[in-house]
Coordinates of C-alpha atoms and ligand atoms in Angstrom, one line a residue:
X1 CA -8.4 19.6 16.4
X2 CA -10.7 21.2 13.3
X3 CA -13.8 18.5 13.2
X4 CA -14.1 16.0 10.2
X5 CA -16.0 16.9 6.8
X6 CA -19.5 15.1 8.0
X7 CA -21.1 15.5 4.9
X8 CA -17.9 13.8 3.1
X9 CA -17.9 11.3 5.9
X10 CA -22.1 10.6 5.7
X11 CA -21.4 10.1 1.9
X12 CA -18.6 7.6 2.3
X13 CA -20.1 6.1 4.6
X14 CA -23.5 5.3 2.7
X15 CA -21.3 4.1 -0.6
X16 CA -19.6 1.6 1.6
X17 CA -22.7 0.4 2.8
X18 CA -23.4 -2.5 0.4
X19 CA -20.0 -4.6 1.2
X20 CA -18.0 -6.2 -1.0
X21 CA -16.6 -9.3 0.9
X22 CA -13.1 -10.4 -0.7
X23 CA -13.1 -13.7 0.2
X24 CA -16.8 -14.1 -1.0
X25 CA -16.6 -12.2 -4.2
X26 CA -12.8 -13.3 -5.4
X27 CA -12.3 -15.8 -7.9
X28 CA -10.0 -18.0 -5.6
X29 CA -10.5 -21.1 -7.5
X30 CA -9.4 -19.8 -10.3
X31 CA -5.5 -18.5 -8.7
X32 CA -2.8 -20.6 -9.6
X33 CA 0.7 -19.9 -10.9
X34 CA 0.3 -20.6 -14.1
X35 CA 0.8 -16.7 -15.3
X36 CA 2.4 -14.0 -14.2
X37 CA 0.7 -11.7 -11.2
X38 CA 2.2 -8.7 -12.4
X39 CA 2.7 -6.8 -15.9
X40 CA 6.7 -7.5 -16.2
X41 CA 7.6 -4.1 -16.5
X42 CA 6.8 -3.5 -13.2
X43 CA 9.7 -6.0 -11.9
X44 CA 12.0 -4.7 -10.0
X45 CA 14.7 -6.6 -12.4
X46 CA 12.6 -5.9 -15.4
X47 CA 15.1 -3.7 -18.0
X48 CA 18.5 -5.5 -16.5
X49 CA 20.5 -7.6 -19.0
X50 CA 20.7 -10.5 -16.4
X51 CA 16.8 -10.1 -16.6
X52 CA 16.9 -11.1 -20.5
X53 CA 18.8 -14.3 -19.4
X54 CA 16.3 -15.5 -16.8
X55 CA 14.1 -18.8 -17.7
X56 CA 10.4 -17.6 -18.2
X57 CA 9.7 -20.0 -15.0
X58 CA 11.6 -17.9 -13.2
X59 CA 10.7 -14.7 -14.3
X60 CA 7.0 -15.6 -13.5
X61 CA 7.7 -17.3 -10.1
X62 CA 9.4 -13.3 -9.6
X63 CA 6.6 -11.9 -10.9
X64 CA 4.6 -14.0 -7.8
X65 CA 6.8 -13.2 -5.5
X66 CA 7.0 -9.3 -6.1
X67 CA 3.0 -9.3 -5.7
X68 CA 3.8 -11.5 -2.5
X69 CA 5.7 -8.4 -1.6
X70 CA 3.1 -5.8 -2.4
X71 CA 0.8 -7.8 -0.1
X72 CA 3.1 -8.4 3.1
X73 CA 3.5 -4.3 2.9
X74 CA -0.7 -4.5 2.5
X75 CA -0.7 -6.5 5.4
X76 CA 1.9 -4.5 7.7
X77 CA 0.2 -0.7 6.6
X78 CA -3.4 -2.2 7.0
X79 CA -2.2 -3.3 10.8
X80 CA -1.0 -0.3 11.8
X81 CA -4.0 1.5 10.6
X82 CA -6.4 -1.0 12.2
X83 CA -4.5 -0.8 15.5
X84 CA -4.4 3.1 15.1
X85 CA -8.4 3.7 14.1
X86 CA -9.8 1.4 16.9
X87 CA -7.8 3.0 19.3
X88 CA -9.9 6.8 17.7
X89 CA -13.0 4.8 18.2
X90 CA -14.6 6.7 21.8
X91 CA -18.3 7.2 22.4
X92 CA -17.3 11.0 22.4
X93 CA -17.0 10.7 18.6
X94 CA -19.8 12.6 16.3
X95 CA -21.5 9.4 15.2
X96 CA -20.8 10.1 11.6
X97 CA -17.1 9.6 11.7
X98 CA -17.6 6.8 14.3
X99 CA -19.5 4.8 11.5
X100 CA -17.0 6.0 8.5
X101 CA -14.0 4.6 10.9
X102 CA -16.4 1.1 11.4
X103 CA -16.7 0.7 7.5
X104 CA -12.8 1.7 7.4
X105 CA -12.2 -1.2 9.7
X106 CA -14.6 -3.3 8.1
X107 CA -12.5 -2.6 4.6
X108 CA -9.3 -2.6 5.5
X109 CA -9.8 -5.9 7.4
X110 CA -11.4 -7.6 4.5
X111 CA -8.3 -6.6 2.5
X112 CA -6.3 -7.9 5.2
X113 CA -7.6 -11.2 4.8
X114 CA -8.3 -11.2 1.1
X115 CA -3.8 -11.1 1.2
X116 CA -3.9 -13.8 3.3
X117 CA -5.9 -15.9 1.4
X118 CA -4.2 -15.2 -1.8
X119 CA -0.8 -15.9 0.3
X120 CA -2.7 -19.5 0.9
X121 CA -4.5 -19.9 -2.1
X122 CA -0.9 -19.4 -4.2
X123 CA 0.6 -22.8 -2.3
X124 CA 3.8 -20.3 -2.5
X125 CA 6.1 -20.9 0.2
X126 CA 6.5 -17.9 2.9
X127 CA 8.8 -18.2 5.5
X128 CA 7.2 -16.4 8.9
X129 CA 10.6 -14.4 9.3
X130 CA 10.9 -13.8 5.0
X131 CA 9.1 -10.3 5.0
X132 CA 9.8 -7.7 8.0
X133 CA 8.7 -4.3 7.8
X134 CA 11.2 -0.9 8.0
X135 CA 12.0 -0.3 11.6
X136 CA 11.3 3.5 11.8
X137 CA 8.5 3.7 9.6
X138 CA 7.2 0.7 11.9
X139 CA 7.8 2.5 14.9
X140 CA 6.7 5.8 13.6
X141 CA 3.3 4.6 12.3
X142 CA 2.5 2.8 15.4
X143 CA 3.7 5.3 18.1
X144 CA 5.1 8.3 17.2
X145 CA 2.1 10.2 15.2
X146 CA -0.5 11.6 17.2
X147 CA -3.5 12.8 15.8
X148 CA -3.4 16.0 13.9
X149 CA -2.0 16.7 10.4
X150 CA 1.3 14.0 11.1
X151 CA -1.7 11.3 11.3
X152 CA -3.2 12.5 8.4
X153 CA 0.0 13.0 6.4
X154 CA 1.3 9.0 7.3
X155 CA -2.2 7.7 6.5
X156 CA -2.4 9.5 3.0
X157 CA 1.3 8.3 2.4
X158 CA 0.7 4.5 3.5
X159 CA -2.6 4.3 1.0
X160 CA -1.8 6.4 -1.9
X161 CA 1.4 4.7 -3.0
X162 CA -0.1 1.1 -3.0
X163 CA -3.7 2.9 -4.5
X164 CA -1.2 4.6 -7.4
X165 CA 0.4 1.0 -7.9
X166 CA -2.8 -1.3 -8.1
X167 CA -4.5 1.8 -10.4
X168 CA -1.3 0.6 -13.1
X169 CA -1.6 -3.1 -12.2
X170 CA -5.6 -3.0 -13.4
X171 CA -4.5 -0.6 -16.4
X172 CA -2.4 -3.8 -17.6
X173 CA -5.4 -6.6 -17.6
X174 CA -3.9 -8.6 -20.7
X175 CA -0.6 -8.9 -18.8
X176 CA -1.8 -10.2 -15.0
X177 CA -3.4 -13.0 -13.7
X178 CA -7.0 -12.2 -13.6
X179 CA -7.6 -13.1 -10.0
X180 CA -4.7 -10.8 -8.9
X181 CA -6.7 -7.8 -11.4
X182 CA -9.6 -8.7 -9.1
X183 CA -7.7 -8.4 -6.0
X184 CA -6.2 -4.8 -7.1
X185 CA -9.8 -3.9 -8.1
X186 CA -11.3 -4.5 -4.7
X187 CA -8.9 -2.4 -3.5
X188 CA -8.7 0.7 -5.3
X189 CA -12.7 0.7 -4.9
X190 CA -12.5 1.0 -1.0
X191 CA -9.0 3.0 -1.0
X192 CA -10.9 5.9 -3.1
X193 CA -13.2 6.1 -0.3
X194 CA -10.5 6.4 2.9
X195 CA -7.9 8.2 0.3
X196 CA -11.2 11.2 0.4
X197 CA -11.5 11.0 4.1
X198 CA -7.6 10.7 5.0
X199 CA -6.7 13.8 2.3
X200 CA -10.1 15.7 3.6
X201 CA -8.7 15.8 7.1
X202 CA -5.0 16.3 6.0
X203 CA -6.0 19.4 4.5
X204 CA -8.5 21.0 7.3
X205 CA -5.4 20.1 9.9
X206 CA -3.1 21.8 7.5
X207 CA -5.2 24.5 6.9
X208 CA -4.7 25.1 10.7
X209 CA -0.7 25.0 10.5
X210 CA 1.2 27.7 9.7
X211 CA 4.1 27.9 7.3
X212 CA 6.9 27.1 9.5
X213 CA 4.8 24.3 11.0
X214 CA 4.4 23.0 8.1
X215 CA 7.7 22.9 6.9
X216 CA 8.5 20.9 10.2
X217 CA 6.4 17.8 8.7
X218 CA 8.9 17.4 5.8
X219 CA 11.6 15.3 7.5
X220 CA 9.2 12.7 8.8
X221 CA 7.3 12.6 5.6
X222 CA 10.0 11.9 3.4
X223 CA 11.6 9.3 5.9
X224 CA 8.2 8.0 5.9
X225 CA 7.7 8.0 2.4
X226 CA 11.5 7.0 1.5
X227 CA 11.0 3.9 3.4
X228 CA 7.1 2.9 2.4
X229 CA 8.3 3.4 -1.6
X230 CA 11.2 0.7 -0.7
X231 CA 10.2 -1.6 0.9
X232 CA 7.1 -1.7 -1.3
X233 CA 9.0 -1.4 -4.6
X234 CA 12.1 -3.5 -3.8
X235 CA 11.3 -7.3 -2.4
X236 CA 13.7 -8.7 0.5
X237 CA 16.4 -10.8 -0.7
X238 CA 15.2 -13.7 0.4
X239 CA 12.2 -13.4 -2.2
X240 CA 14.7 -13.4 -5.1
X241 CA 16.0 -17.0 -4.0
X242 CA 12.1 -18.4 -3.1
X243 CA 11.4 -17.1 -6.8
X244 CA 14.6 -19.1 -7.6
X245 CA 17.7 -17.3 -7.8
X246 CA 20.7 -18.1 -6.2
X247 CA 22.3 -15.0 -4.3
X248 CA 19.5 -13.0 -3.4
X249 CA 21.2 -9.7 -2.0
X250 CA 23.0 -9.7 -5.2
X251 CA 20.0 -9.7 -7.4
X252 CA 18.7 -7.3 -4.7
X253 CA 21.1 -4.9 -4.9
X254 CA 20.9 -5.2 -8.9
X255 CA 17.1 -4.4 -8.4
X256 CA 18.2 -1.2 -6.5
X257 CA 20.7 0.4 -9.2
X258 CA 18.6 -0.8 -11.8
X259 CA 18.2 2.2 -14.2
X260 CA 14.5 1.4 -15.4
X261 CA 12.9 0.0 -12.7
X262 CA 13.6 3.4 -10.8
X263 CA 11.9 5.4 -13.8
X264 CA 8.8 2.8 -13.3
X265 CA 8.8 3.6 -9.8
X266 CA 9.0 7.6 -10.4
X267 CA 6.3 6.9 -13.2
X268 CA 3.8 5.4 -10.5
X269 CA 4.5 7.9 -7.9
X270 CA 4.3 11.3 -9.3
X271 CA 0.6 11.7 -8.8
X272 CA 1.3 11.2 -4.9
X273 CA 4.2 13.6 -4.9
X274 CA 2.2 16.3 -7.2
X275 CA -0.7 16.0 -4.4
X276 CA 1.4 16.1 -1.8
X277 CA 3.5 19.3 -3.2
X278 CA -0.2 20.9 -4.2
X279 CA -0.2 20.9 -0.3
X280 CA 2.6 22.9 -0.1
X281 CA 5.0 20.3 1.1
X282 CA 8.2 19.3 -0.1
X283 CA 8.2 15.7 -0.8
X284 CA 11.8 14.3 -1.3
X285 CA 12.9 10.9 -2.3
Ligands
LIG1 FE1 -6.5 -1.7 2.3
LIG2 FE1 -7.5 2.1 3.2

């Protein structure tokens, strides 16, 4: 395999060198329910008649529990990646990139337990069983890439569509809850850093592919991106009844045909599809 940037890497490594703890630098005290934790546009009922006749309780208890969402997918992409990075770490490593992947770990961990916090600092109820991820993108992004440009590809996929989301969410201050605009901001600041090293080495593996073998990655990406941009976009349907509706794989299924929310969602990701296309792939939702 073509070796990492080290320059990029050295770089990275020395702006992540004075860390921003989450749970030390967070606002927790000042997270309640009282507001709503995301700019109501980005609902996934936001634009639907029924949505007009909703109480504004439960349109903000929604509004907590799509962000609830965003975080369980946080939580499930961040594991995957930590379980697939400290299994890279080997003393045969250059020791640049063995340090970038420490302050990766270091990061994504702190994000990790900055959701998990916020989960606990909310007082909202969360079922163990409420939020399970997508089978084959599990499977796929804890087995089934290697290293190489698949790695590369999955890992650029699983941080640029939250990144592109938590980018709109801190464009929208007057609209959120300012602990959850903290929370977003944190996040983009470290994902900017691994989005450079993940897209770096996606495009010195790529450089290494030829055409047809790079043509072979579509299938996988798009399943892997079909199945991120739902799961992150579109809550369970359990979430719709802890928010308060009664029904919830009605209102789910009224979240998937909804008309507006699926512009929103197209809105958000068309800097991750343009990227990926600039690579000359053919991204496909
Ligand atoms: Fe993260
Ligand atoms: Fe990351």
């Amino acid at each position: 395999m073509r070796s990492p940037d080290l320059a990029l890497l050295r770089q990275l490594s020395a702006n992540s060198e004075i860390y921003r703890d989450p749970l030390a630098h967070i606002d927790w005290h000042a997270l309640d329910c009282s507001g709503f934790w995301l700019p109501e546009p980005a609902l996934s009922l936001y634009g639907l008649a029924e949505y007009a006749t909703l109480s504004a309780d439960v349109k903000r208890r929604l509004s907590h529990y799509e962000f609830v969402n965003v975080m369980c997918c946080g939580l499930w992409l961040e594991r995957a990646f930590l379980q697939r990075v400290s299994r890279r770490l080997d003393a045969q490593l250059p020791r640049v990139e063995y340090e970038f992947f420490l302050h990766e770990l270091r990061e994504e961990a702190g994000h990790s337990l900055m959701f998990l916090k916020a989960i606990r600092a909310s007082g909202l109820a969360l079922p163990e069983d409420a939020w399970q991820a997508p089978r084959l993108a599990n499977w796929l992004a804890r087995h089934a890439l290697a290293a190489g440009a698949a790695f590369w590809l999955a890992m650029v996929i699983g941080e640029d569509v939250p990144d592109k989301f938590n980018r709109y969410v801190r464009s929208e201050p007057a609209a959120v809850h300012p602990t959850i605009a903290q929370i977003c901001t944190l996040h983009v600041i470290d994902e900017a850093r691994h989005i450079a090293a993940a897209r770096s080495r996606l495009e010195a593996a790529l450089r290494q592919r030829p055409g047809w073998r790079r043509a072979a990655l579509t299938p996988v990406m798009n399943l892997l991106l079909r199945q991120i941009v739902e799961v992150f976009y579109l809550p369970p349907a359990r979430f719709y009844e802890l928010a308060g509706l009664t029904h919830g794989r009605w209102w789910r299924a009224m979240a998937a045909n909804n008309a507006t929310h699926r512009h929103f969602v197209a809105q958000q990701l068309a800097p991750t599809l343009r990227m990926l296309e600039g690579y000359g792939l053919k991204p496909k939702l």
